[in-house]
Coordinates of C-alpha atoms in Angstrom, one line a residue:
Chain F
X162 CA -28.5 -5.8 -3.2
X163 CA -28.0 -9.2 -4.6
X164 CA -25.6 -9.3 -3.4
X165 CA -26.1 -8.9 0.1
X166 CA -28.9 -12.0 -0.7
X167 CA -26.7 -14.3 -1.6
X168 CA -24.0 -13.5 1.9
X169 CA -26.7 -13.6 4.0
X170 CA -28.1 -17.3 2.2
X171 CA -24.4 -18.1 1.8
X172 CA -23.8 -17.1 6.4
X173 CA -27.6 -19.4 7.1
X174 CA -26.4 -22.6 4.9
X175 CA -23.4 -22.4 6.8
X176 CA -25.2 -21.6 10.0
X177 CA -27.1 -24.9 8.9
X178 CA -24.6 -26.6 9.3
X179 CA -24.7 -28.2 12.1
X180 CA -28.8 -29.4 11.4
X181 CA -26.8 -32.3 9.7
X182 CA -26.0 -33.9 13.4
X183 CA -22.9 -34.6 12.5
X184 CA -20.4 -33.5 15.2
X185 CA -17.0 -34.4 12.5
X186 CA -17.9 -31.8 10.0
X187 CA -18.9 -29.3 12.3
X188 CA -15.4 -29.1 14.3
X189 CA -13.8 -29.5 10.7
X190 CA -15.3 -26.5 9.5
X191 CA -14.8 -24.7 12.6
X192 CA -11.3 -24.8 13.0
X193 CA -11.7 -24.2 9.0
X194 CA -13.4 -21.0 9.3
X195 CA -10.4 -19.3 12.1
X196 CA -8.3 -20.9 9.8
X197 CA -10.6 -18.8 6.7
X198 CA -10.6 -15.2 8.9
X199 CA -6.9 -16.0 9.6
X200 CA -5.6 -15.7 6.1
X201 CA -8.3 -13.4 4.9
X202 CA -6.8 -10.6 8.1
X203 CA -2.6 -11.6 6.1
X204 CA -4.3 -10.8 3.0
X205 CA -4.5 -7.0 3.8
X206 CA -0.8 -7.1 4.7
X207 CA 0.7 -9.3 1.8
X208 CA -2.2 -8.7 -0.8
X209 CA -3.2 -4.8 0.3
X210 CA 0.0 -4.2 1.3
X211 CA 2.6 -6.0 -0.4
X212 CA 4.4 -7.2 2.5
X213 CA 4.5 -10.9 2.5
X214 CA 5.2 -12.1 6.3
X215 CA 6.5 -15.6 7.1
X216 CA 6.1 -14.9 10.7
X217 CA 2.4 -14.4 11.2
X218 CA 1.1 -16.8 12.9
X219 CA 3.3 -15.4 15.5
X220 CA 0.1 -13.3 16.5
X221 CA -2.2 -16.6 15.8
X222 CA -0.2 -18.3 18.2
X223 CA 1.2 -15.8 20.9
X224 CA -3.2 -15.0 21.2
X225 CA -3.9 -18.5 22.3
X226 CA -0.8 -19.0 24.9
X227 CA -2.2 -15.2 26.5
X228 CA -5.6 -17.0 26.5
X229 CA -4.0 -20.2 27.8
X230 CA -2.4 -19.0 30.4
X231 CA -4.6 -16.2 32.0
X232 CA -7.2 -19.5 32.4
X233 CA -4.8 -22.5 33.6
X234 CA -2.0 -19.8 35.3
X235 CA -4.2 -17.4 36.3
X236 CA -7.5 -18.3 36.5
X237 CA -9.2 -15.5 35.0
X238 CA -12.2 -16.2 33.3
X239 CA -12.7 -17.4 30.0
X240 CA -13.9 -14.4 28.5
X241 CA -11.3 -12.4 30.1
X242 CA -8.7 -13.7 29.4
X243 CA -9.6 -14.0 25.4
X244 CA -9.2 -10.2 25.9
X245 CA -6.3 -10.4 27.2
X246 CA -4.3 -13.0 24.8
X247 CA -6.0 -10.9 21.8
X248 CA -4.4 -7.9 23.5
X249 CA -0.8 -10.0 24.3
X250 CA -0.1 -11.1 20.9
X251 CA -1.6 -7.2 19.4
X252 CA 1.1 -4.6 21.5
X253 CA 3.4 -7.6 20.9
X254 CA 2.6 -6.4 17.5
X255 CA 2.6 -3.4 17.7
X256 CA 6.3 -3.4 19.7
X257 CA 8.1 -5.4 16.5
X258 CA 6.2 -3.6 13.4
X259 CA 8.4 -0.1 13.5
X260 CA 11.1 -2.4 13.4
X261 CA 10.0 -4.7 10.7
X262 CA 8.2 -2.4 8.6
X263 CA 11.3 -0.7 7.5
X264 CA 12.3 -3.3 5.2
X265 CA 10.6 -4.5 2.6
X266 CA 10.4 -7.6 0.7
X267 CA 13.2 -10.4 1.5
X268 CA 14.2 -8.8 4.1
X269 CA 10.8 -8.0 5.8
X270 CA 9.8 -11.8 4.9
X271 CA 13.0 -13.0 6.5
X272 CA 12.3 -11.0 9.7
X273 CA 9.2 -11.3 10.0
X274 CA 11.0 -16.0 9.5
X275 CA 13.2 -14.7 12.3
X276 CA 10.8 -13.0 14.7
X277 CA 7.6 -16.2 14.3
X278 CA 10.8 -18.8 14.7
X279 CA 12.4 -16.6 17.8
X280 CA 9.4 -16.7 20.1
X281 CA 8.6 -20.1 18.9
X282 CA 12.4 -20.9 20.6
X283 CA 11.0 -19.1 23.7
X284 CA 7.6 -20.4 23.6
X285 CA 9.0 -24.6 23.5
X286 CA 12.3 -23.8 25.5
X287 CA 10.5 -22.0 28.9
X288 CA 9.1 -25.8 30.0
X289 CA 8.3 -24.7 33.0
X290 CA 6.4 -21.5 32.0
X291 CA 4.5 -22.5 28.4
X292 CA 4.4 -26.1 28.8
X293 CA 7.7 -26.1 26.4
X294 CA 7.2 -28.9 23.7
X295 CA 3.7 -30.3 25.6
X296 CA 1.9 -27.1 25.3
X297 CA -1.3 -26.0 28.0
X298 CA -3.9 -28.1 27.7
X299 CA -7.1 -27.8 29.3
X300 CA -8.5 -24.2 28.3
X301 CA -12.3 -23.3 29.8
X302 CA -14.1 -22.4 26.5
X303 CA -15.5 -19.0 27.7
X304 CA -19.8 -19.9 29.3
X305 CA -22.3 -19.1 27.1
X306 CA -25.8 -20.6 27.5
X307 CA -28.9 -21.0 26.2
X308 CA -31.6 -23.1 27.9
X309 CA -29.3 -26.6 27.5
X310 CA -27.8 -25.3 24.8
X311 CA -23.9 -23.0 24.7
X312 CA -20.4 -22.6 24.1
X313 CA -19.2 -26.2 25.2
X314 CA -21.0 -28.3 22.6
X315 CA -19.3 -28.3 19.2
X316 CA -22.3 -27.1 17.4
X317 CA -22.7 -24.9 19.8
X318 CA -19.3 -23.0 19.3
X319 CA -19.1 -23.5 16.2
X320 CA -22.0 -20.8 15.9
X321 CA -20.0 -18.5 18.1
X322 CA -17.2 -19.1 15.9
X323 CA -19.4 -18.5 13.1
X324 CA -20.7 -15.5 14.4
X325 CA -17.4 -13.5 15.0
X326 CA -15.4 -15.3 12.3
X327 CA -18.5 -13.6 9.9
X328 CA -18.2 -10.2 11.9
X329 CA -14.3 -10.3 11.2
X330 CA -14.9 -10.8 7.9
X331 CA -17.0 -8.0 7.7
X332 CA -14.6 -5.7 9.1
X333 CA -12.0 -6.0 7.3
X334 CA -14.1 -5.8 4.1
X335 CA -15.1 -2.4 5.3
X336 CA -11.1 -1.4 6.5
X337 CA -10.1 -2.5 3.2
X338 CA -13.1 -0.8 1.5
X339 CA -11.6 2.2 3.1
X340 CA -10.0 5.4 2.7
X341 CA -7.4 3.5 4.8
X342 CA -7.5 0.8 3.0
X343 CA -7.1 2.2 0.1
X344 CA -4.1 3.7 1.2
X345 CA -2.3 0.9 1.3
X346 CA -2.3 -0.1 -2.1
X347 CA -1.3 3.1 -2.5
X348 CA 1.7 2.3 -0.2
X349 CA 2.0 -1.2 -2.3
X350 CA 2.1 0.7 -5.4
X351 CA 4.7 3.1 -4.5
X352 CA 5.7 4.6 -1.0
X353 CA 7.5 7.5 -3.2
X354 CA 4.0 8.9 -3.9
X355 CA 1.8 8.4 -1.0
X356 CA 5.1 10.0 0.9
X357 CA 4.9 13.4 -1.4
X358 CA 1.2 13.5 -0.9
X359 CA 1.6 13.3 2.1
X360 CA 1.4 9.9 3.7
X361 CA 3.8 8.5 6.3
X362 CA 4.1 5.1 4.8
X363 CA 5.9 4.0 8.0
X364 CA 2.8 4.8 9.5
X365 CA 0.4 2.9 6.8
X366 CA 2.4 -0.1 6.7
X367 CA 3.1 -0.2 11.0
X368 CA -1.4 -0.4 10.7
X369 CA -1.6 -3.2 7.8
X370 CA 1.1 -4.9 10.3
X371 CA -1.5 -4.4 13.1
X372 CA -4.4 -5.0 12.1
X373 CA -3.6 -8.4 10.2
X374 CA -2.5 -9.4 13.6
X375 CA -5.4 -8.5 15.6
X376 CA -7.3 -10.3 12.9
X377 CA -4.5 -13.6 14.5
X378 CA -5.0 -13.0 17.4
X379 CA -8.0 -13.2 17.1
X380 CA -8.5 -16.8 15.4
X381 CA -5.6 -18.3 17.2
X382 CA -7.9 -17.5 20.7
X383 CA -10.4 -18.8 19.0
X384 CA -8.4 -21.3 18.2
X385 CA -7.1 -22.5 21.2
X386 CA -10.3 -22.3 22.7
X387 CA -12.5 -24.9 20.3
X388 CA -9.3 -27.2 20.7
X389 CA -9.4 -26.7 24.6
X390 CA -5.7 -26.7 23.8
X391 CA -1.9 -24.4 22.9
X392 CA 1.1 -25.5 21.5
X393 CA 4.4 -24.4 19.6
X394 CA 2.8 -25.9 16.3
X395 CA 0.5 -22.6 16.1
X396 CA 3.9 -20.6 16.8
X397 CA 5.7 -22.5 13.8
X398 CA 7.1 -21.7 11.1
X399 CA 5.2 -24.1 8.4
X400 CA 2.1 -22.8 10.2
X401 CA 2.7 -19.2 8.7
X402 CA 3.4 -20.8 6.0
X403 CA 0.4 -22.1 5.0
X404 CA -2.1 -18.7 5.7
X405 CA 0.2 -17.0 3.3
X406 CA -0.3 -19.7 0.8
X407 CA -3.5 -19.5 1.2
X408 CA -2.8 -15.9 0.4
X409 CA -1.7 -16.7 -2.7
X410 CA -3.8 -20.0 -3.3
X411 CA -6.7 -17.5 -3.0
X412 CA -5.2 -14.3 -4.9
X413 CA -3.9 -12.2 -3.2
X414 CA -5.8 -8.3 -2.8
X415 CA -9.2 -10.3 -3.2
X416 CA -9.4 -11.2 0.7
X417 CA -12.6 -13.5 0.2
X418 CA -10.5 -15.8 -1.8
X419 CA -7.7 -16.1 0.7
X420 CA -10.3 -16.4 2.4
X421 CA -12.1 -19.8 1.2
X422 CA -8.3 -21.0 0.6
X423 CA -7.0 -20.6 3.8
X424 CA -10.6 -23.0 5.2
X425 CA -10.1 -24.9 2.7
X426 CA -6.5 -26.0 2.9
X427 CA -7.6 -27.0 6.2
X428 CA -10.2 -29.2 4.5
X429 CA -7.6 -31.1 3.0
X430 CA -4.6 -30.9 5.6
X431 CA -7.3 -33.0 8.1
X432 CA -8.0 -35.4 5.0
X433 CA -4.3 -36.1 3.6
X434 CA -2.3 -36.1 6.9
X435 CA -5.3 -39.2 7.0
X436 CA -3.6 -40.8 4.4
X437 CA -0.1 -40.0 4.6
X438 CA 2.6 -37.4 6.3
X439 CA 3.9 -35.7 3.8
X440 CA 1.4 -32.7 3.8
X441 CA 4.1 -30.4 3.6
X442 CA 5.4 -32.6 -0.2
X443 CA 1.2 -31.5 -1.2
X444 CA 1.5 -27.9 -0.1
X445 CA 4.6 -27.6 -2.1
X446 CA 2.9 -28.6 -5.8
X447 CA -0.3 -26.7 -4.8
X448 CA 2.2 -23.8 -4.6
X449 CA 4.0 -24.4 -7.6
X450 CA 0.6 -25.6 -9.2
X451 CA -1.7 -22.4 -7.9
X452 CA 1.6 -19.4 -9.7
X453 CA 2.1 -21.2 -12.7
X454 CA -1.4 -22.7 -14.1
X455 CA -3.5 -19.8 -11.4
X456 CA -1.5 -17.0 -11.4
X457 CA -4.2 -14.7 -9.7
X458 CA -5.3 -17.4 -7.5
X459 CA -8.8 -18.4 -7.0
X460 CA -10.4 -14.9 -7.2
X461 CA -9.4 -14.3 -10.8
X462 CA -11.3 -17.6 -11.7
X463 CA -14.8 -15.4 -12.4
X464 CA -13.0 -12.9 -14.8
X465 CA -11.2 -16.1 -16.7
X466 CA -15.2 -17.6 -16.7
X467 CA -16.3 -14.2 -18.1
X468 CA -13.9 -13.6 -20.3
X469 CA -14.5 -18.1 -21.4
X470 CA -17.9 -17.6 -22.4
X471 CA -16.9 -14.1 -23.9
X472 CA -14.6 -16.1 -26.5
X473 CA -17.3 -19.0 -27.0
X474 CA -20.5 -17.0 -27.1
X475 CA -18.1 -14.3 -30.3
X476 CA -18.3 -15.6 -33.5
X477 CA -15.6 -16.4 -34.5
X478 CA -15.7 -18.4 -31.6
X479 CA -11.2 -17.9 -30.5
X480 CA -9.8 -14.9 -29.8
X481 CA -6.5 -16.0 -30.1
X482 CA -5.3 -12.8 -27.0
X483 CA -7.9 -13.9 -24.9
X484 CA -6.6 -17.5 -25.5
X485 CA -2.9 -17.1 -23.9
X486 CA -4.4 -15.4 -20.9
X487 CA -6.9 -18.5 -20.5
Chain T
X284 CA 0.8 42.5 -2.2
X285 CA 2.0 38.9 -0.9
X286 CA 3.2 37.6 -4.6
X287 CA 5.7 40.1 -3.8
X288 CA 6.9 39.8 -0.2
X289 CA 6.2 36.7 0.7
X290 CA 9.2 34.0 -0.4
X291 CA 7.3 30.6 -0.6
X292 CA 10.9 28.5 -1.7
X293 CA 14.0 29.4 -1.2
X294 CA 16.9 26.9 -1.2
X295 CA 19.9 28.3 0.7
X296 CA 23.6 27.6 -0.2
X297 CA 22.9 23.4 -0.6
X298 CA 25.8 21.1 -1.0
X299 CA 25.2 18.1 -1.9
X300 CA 28.1 15.4 -2.6
X301 CA 27.0 11.5 -3.4
X302 CA 30.3 9.5 -2.3
X303 CA 33.3 11.9 -3.5
X304 CA 30.9 13.8 -6.0
X305 CA 29.3 16.8 -5.4
X306 CA 25.8 16.8 -7.2
X307 CA 25.4 19.9 -5.7
X308 CA 27.9 22.8 -5.3
X309 CA 26.2 26.0 -2.9
X310 CA 23.4 26.6 -4.8
X311 CA 21.1 29.2 -4.4
X312 CA 17.4 30.9 -5.1
X313 CA 14.5 32.0 -4.1
X314 CA 11.0 31.3 -6.1
X315 CA 8.6 34.1 -4.9
X316 CA 5.0 33.4 -4.5
X317 CA 2.7 32.6 -8.0
X318 CA 6.6 33.0 -9.6
X319 CA 6.5 30.3 -13.0
X320 CA 10.5 29.5 -12.3
X321 CA 12.4 26.9 -14.5
X322 CA 15.4 25.2 -13.8
X323 CA 17.5 23.7 -16.8
X324 CA 21.1 22.1 -17.5
X325 CA 22.4 19.2 -18.5
X326 CA 21.4 15.5 -17.9
X327 CA 23.8 15.4 -14.3
X328 CA 23.8 19.5 -14.1
X329 CA 21.7 18.3 -10.5
X330 CA 18.5 19.4 -11.6
X331 CA 16.4 16.2 -10.1
X332 CA 19.0 15.8 -7.0
X333 CA 18.1 19.9 -6.2
X334 CA 14.1 18.4 -6.2
X335 CA 14.9 15.6 -4.0
X336 CA 16.8 18.2 -1.9
X337 CA 13.8 20.5 -1.7
X338 CA 10.9 17.7 -0.8
X339 CA 13.4 15.6 2.0
X340 CA 14.1 12.6 0.1
X341 CA 18.0 13.4 -0.1
X342 CA 19.2 15.8 3.3
X343 CA 21.8 18.8 1.8
X344 CA 25.4 17.8 3.8
X345 CA 25.1 21.3 4.6
X346 CA 22.8 24.7 3.2
X347 CA 19.3 25.3 4.2
X348 CA 15.4 24.9 2.8
X349 CA 13.1 27.0 4.1
X350 CA 8.9 26.6 3.0
X351 CA 7.0 30.2 3.3
X352 CA 9.8 31.2 5.2
X353 CA 9.2 27.6 8.2
X354 CA 13.4 25.8 8.0
X355 CA 12.3 22.5 6.7
X356 CA 15.7 21.2 5.7
X357 CA 15.5 18.1 8.2
X358 CA 12.2 17.3 7.5
X359 CA 10.3 14.6 6.4
X360 CA 8.7 14.2 3.2
X361 CA 5.3 13.8 4.1
X362 CA 5.2 16.5 6.1
X363 CA 6.7 18.5 3.8
X364 CA 4.1 17.8 1.9
X365 CA 1.4 18.7 4.4
X366 CA 3.5 22.1 3.9
X367 CA 1.7 22.6 0.4
X368 CA 4.1 21.3 -1.6
X369 CA 3.7 18.6 -4.9
X370 CA 5.5 17.3 -7.1
X371 CA 5.7 15.1 -10.0
X372 CA 9.0 12.7 -11.0
X373 CA 11.3 12.1 -14.1
X374 CA 10.1 8.7 -14.3
X375 CA 6.0 8.5 -14.3
X376 CA 5.8 6.9 -10.7
X377 CA 1.4 6.1 -9.8
X378 CA -0.3 3.7 -8.2
X379 CA -0.4 1.6 -11.6
X380 CA -2.7 -1.1 -10.8
X381 CA -5.6 1.5 -9.4
X382 CA -7.7 3.3 -12.2
X383 CA -6.9 7.3 -12.6
X384 CA -9.7 8.3 -10.3
X385 CA -8.4 6.5 -7.4
X386 CA -5.0 8.0 -8.2
X387 CA -6.4 12.0 -8.2
X388 CA -8.5 10.4 -4.6
X389 CA -5.8 9.1 -2.8
X390 CA -4.3 13.7 -2.7
X391 CA -8.1 14.6 -2.1
X392 CA -8.6 12.3 0.5
X393 CA -5.6 14.1 2.3
X394 CA -7.2 17.9 0.9
X395 CA -10.7 17.0 2.7
X396 CA -9.0 15.3 5.7
X397 CA -10.4 11.2 4.9
X398 CA -7.2 9.8 4.8
X399 CA -7.3 8.6 8.1
X400 CA -10.9 6.5 7.8
X401 CA -10.8 3.3 8.1
X402 CA -15.5 2.9 8.5
X403 CA -16.8 5.3 5.6
X404 CA -15.8 3.5 2.6
X405 CA -13.9 5.7 0.2
X406 CA -15.1 5.0 -3.6
X407 CA -18.8 6.5 -1.7
X408 CA -16.7 9.6 -0.3
X409 CA -18.5 12.4 -2.0
X410 CA -16.1 15.5 -1.2
X411 CA -12.5 13.9 -1.7
X412 CA -14.6 12.2 -4.7
X413 CA -16.3 15.0 -5.7
X414 CA -12.7 16.8 -6.1
X415 CA -11.2 14.1 -7.8
X416 CA -13.7 13.6 -10.8
X417 CA -13.2 17.8 -11.4
X418 CA -9.8 18.0 -11.0
X419 CA -9.6 14.7 -14.1
X420 CA -12.1 16.8 -16.3
X421 CA -9.8 19.9 -15.6
X422 CA -7.1 18.1 -17.0
X423 CA -8.8 16.5 -20.0
X424 CA -8.7 13.3 -18.8
X425 CA -12.2 12.3 -17.3
X426 CA -13.2 10.2 -19.8
X427 CA -10.0 7.8 -17.5
X428 CA -11.4 8.2 -14.9
X429 CA -12.1 4.4 -14.5
X430 CA -9.0 3.6 -16.1
X431 CA -6.9 1.3 -14.6
X432 CA -3.7 3.5 -14.8
X433 CA -1.2 0.4 -16.4
X434 CA -3.2 0.7 -19.6
X435 CA -3.1 4.6 -20.0
X436 CA -1.6 5.1 -22.7
X437 CA 2.0 7.3 -22.0
X438 CA 1.1 10.9 -22.7
X439 CA -1.8 10.2 -20.4
X440 CA 0.1 9.0 -17.5
X441 CA 2.1 12.5 -17.8
X442 CA -1.4 14.1 -17.2
X443 CA -2.6 11.9 -14.5
X444 CA 1.0 12.6 -12.6
X445 CA 0.4 16.3 -12.9
X446 CA -3.8 16.1 -11.9
X447 CA -2.9 14.1 -8.5
X448 CA 0.4 15.7 -7.5
X449 CA -2.5 19.1 -7.7
X450 CA -5.3 16.4 -5.9
X451 CA -3.2 18.2 -2.8
X452 CA -4.2 21.1 -3.6
X453 CA -0.5 22.0 -3.1
X454 CA 0.7 26.5 -2.9
X455 CA 4.0 24.5 -4.6
X456 CA 4.0 22.6 -7.1
X457 CA 7.7 21.2 -8.2
X458 CA 7.1 19.3 -12.7
X459 CA 10.4 17.2 -13.1
X460 CA 10.6 17.2 -16.2
X461 CA 7.1 16.7 -17.3
X462 CA 6.9 16.5 -20.9
X463 CA 9.8 13.9 -20.7
X464 CA 9.3 11.2 -23.9
X465 CA 5.5 13.0 -24.8
X466 CA 5.7 14.0 -29.1
X467 CA 4.8 17.5 -30.2
X468 CA 1.5 17.3 -29.9
X469 CA 1.4 16.3 -26.3
X470 CA 3.9 18.3 -24.8
X471 CA 1.6 21.6 -26.2
X472 CA -1.3 19.8 -24.2
X473 CA 1.0 20.1 -21.7
X474 CA 1.9 22.9 -22.1
X475 CA -1.2 24.5 -21.7
X476 CA -2.6 22.3 -19.5
X477 CA 0.9 24.3 -16.7
X478 CA 0.0 27.6 -18.7
X479 CA -3.5 27.5 -17.2
X480 CA -2.6 26.0 -13.5
X481 CA -4.2 28.8 -10.5
X482 CA -2.3 32.1 -10.8
X483 CA -2.2 31.9 -7.1
X484 CA 0.5 28.3 -7.4
X485 CA 3.7 28.3 -7.0
X486 CA 5.3 26.8 -9.9
X487 CA 8.9 25.2 -10.3
X488 CA 9.6 23.4 -13.7
X489 CA 12.6 21.3 -14.7
X490 CA 13.1 21.1 -18.6
X491 CA 15.6 19.6 -20.6
X492 CA 12.9 21.2 -23.5
X493 CA 14.1 24.8 -24.2
X494 CA 11.2 26.3 -25.6
X495 CA 8.6 24.9 -23.1
X496 CA 10.5 26.3 -20.3
X497 CA 11.0 30.3 -22.4
X498 CA 7.7 29.7 -23.2
X499 CA 5.9 28.8 -19.2
X500 CA 9.0 30.0 -17.1
X501 CA 8.8 34.6 -16.0
X502 CA 12.1 33.1 -13.9
X503 CA 15.3 30.8 -15.5
X504 CA 18.3 29.4 -12.9
X505 CA 20.8 27.7 -15.3
X506 CA 22.6 24.7 -14.0
X507 CA 25.4 23.2 -14.9
X508 CA 28.1 20.7 -13.2
X509 CA 26.2 20.9 -10.4
X510 CA 26.5 25.2 -9.5
X511 CA 23.8 27.4 -10.4
X512 CA 25.6 29.7 -13.2
X513 CA 23.2 32.2 -14.2
X514 CA 19.6 33.3 -13.3
X515 CA 17.5 35.8 -13.4
X516 CA 14.7 36.4 -15.8
X517 CA 14.2 34.0 -18.7
X518 CA 14.5 37.4 -21.3
X519 CA 17.4 38.4 -19.4
X520 CA 19.0 34.0 -19.3
X521 CA 18.0 33.0 -22.9
X522 CA 20.2 36.3 -24.2
X523 CA 23.1 36.2 -21.7
X524 CA 26.3 35.0 -23.0
X525 CA 27.7 32.7 -20.5
X526 CA 24.5 30.9 -20.8
X527 CA 25.2 29.8 -24.7
X528 CA 28.2 29.4 -24.7
X529 CA 28.2 26.9 -21.4
X530 CA 25.1 25.9 -21.2
X531 CA 22.6 26.3 -25.2
X532 CA 26.3 26.0 -27.2
X533 CA 26.8 23.0 -25.9
X534 CA 23.3 21.8 -26.1
X535 CA 23.5 22.2 -29.8
X536 CA 27.2 21.0 -30.5
X537 CA 25.9 17.8 -28.2
X538 CA 22.7 16.9 -30.6
X539 CA 20.0 17.4 -28.2
X540 CA 20.4 15.3 -26.7
X541 CA 16.5 14.5 -25.4

C-alpha cells in the first residue's frame, strides 16, 4: 500500500512540473521520460534475459521514421501514423529476432550492432526517400485537445508523454513479474535447465527481444512527435550504447534503475553538450565508474544504504564483510 | 498391468561419434514403466552421452529413441520434456540468481499451464506456488524456499535439482549421478528421497557409487567404452563374472576414482 501511495505521489509531482511555467524544463523532462522508458524496455532484454544488445536504437529510430514517412509522404493522420510506425518497427524486430536469438554474449552484441549499422547505412544513403543525413522534418503531432489546451503545447505534450510512459512502465513491470518474465530470468541463468523443463528457449528469447523492441518503438514515435523531426542520429549505434549504459548504470534487471539512469543520462547529456563536445568521453568515464564503484548500479543503492545503517547501528560499529562490500 | 506391457523408454541401437571417437556403440535398452533402472560404468563409458541422446541434446548418428512408443530421435529437448521426460544434470544446473521456490515454480508453471501468461503475477500464482511449496516440503527443503540458490549448500542444491526435475510432474525421471560429490550422510538422504519417489514414476539413474545403484535399482545396465557389456536384474548383474572382471575389478584396481 505504501508503495502505491508513493507511486501516485511521484506521478502527481511529475504531472505538476508544467505548473512551474518553465518550458525549457518541461521540454527537457519530456525527452528524459522518453529515454527512461527506452532504457527500461531494453532492461527486459539485457537485465532479465541476459542479452546485451548494441543495436536497440534501430527499433527506436525505425518507429520514428515509419511515423514520419506516413505523415509527410502519404499524409496519413498522425494517430494512425504512430500506429504504423510502431507496428513497422515491431515487425522488423520480429523478423530479425529469430536470427539474432540463436547467438549469445558477444556474438549477439555484434550481430545487433551490425544490424543497427545496416539500417543506419540504408537510411542515410536512401536520401530521396528518407531525407538522408538531413532526416525528416515537419512531423505534425496528433490532435487531442481540451479547449485551448492540447498536444501542440509543450505542457500538453509533456502530460501526454508522462501518461504514455507511465502506462508503458506499468505494463513492463507487470510483464516482468509474470510467469513469462520469470521464465526470461530462467533463460538468462540456464537455458539447458529451461529446455528440460519444456520451455522453448528460442521462443522466450524472441519474446524478450520483441517486447524490448515494442517499448523502444513507442518511445521512438513519442520522440519523433516531440521533436517534430526524425534523423539518422536516432539509429546511431552511439544512441544504442547510451541506452545500454543506462541499463548498466541503473542496475540491470531492476527496471526502475535503468529508467532513472536513462532519463538522467539525457539530462546530463543536454547540459554537457552545452559546455563541451566530449560527451562520448564522459559517457565512457561514467561507465567505468559505474562498473568499478557501483557494480549493481543505482538499483543497488537502497540495499547498500540498508547495510550501511546496519553497520552503524551494530554495537562494534564495524563488520568486515559488509565493509568490504560497501 | 501397464507397468509390464508399456515400455516407457526405449533406446534402440544408438551410435554416437565425436569426431573419430565412438562414444556410444550400438547401445540398446528398454525401461519399463515404474522401473528403477540403473546405469553404471567407469568415467568415459558414455553414460551422460546416453542421457544427452535420450533428452535430445545430442542427436545420434544411428539408432532411435522412443518415449511411450513414440519415436523422438529428432525431437528438440523441450518437446521431449512435454512428453513427460525430466532429468537432472551431473553438474548442478539451476537458476543461481533465483530462490529455491522460484526454481521449482519454473516447472510448476508449466504443469499448471500458466507458463505463457504475461499478465498474472508469478509470485501470486496460487496453483503453481502450492505445487512448488508442496514439492519443496516433500523433499525436505521447504525451509529454504526463499533462499537464493547461490547461497545454498552444495548438498541442498543437489536436492533442489531433484525437486526442480519433479516440478513438471514427469513420467520418466533421469538422474545423472544424484549423489556425486555428496558426503555419506547426504548420500543416504538423497537415496532415501529417491526410494520415496512415486511408484508409477519411471526412474533411470546413472551412478558411480555401486552401493547406491544396487541399493536403488532393480535393473542394471553396465556400460564400458561406449558398449553395453551387461544388462539384467540387479542381483544377476552384480554376480556376473564378466562385469566383475571388466568393471568391478577394474574399479577396485583404479582405487575408486570418485
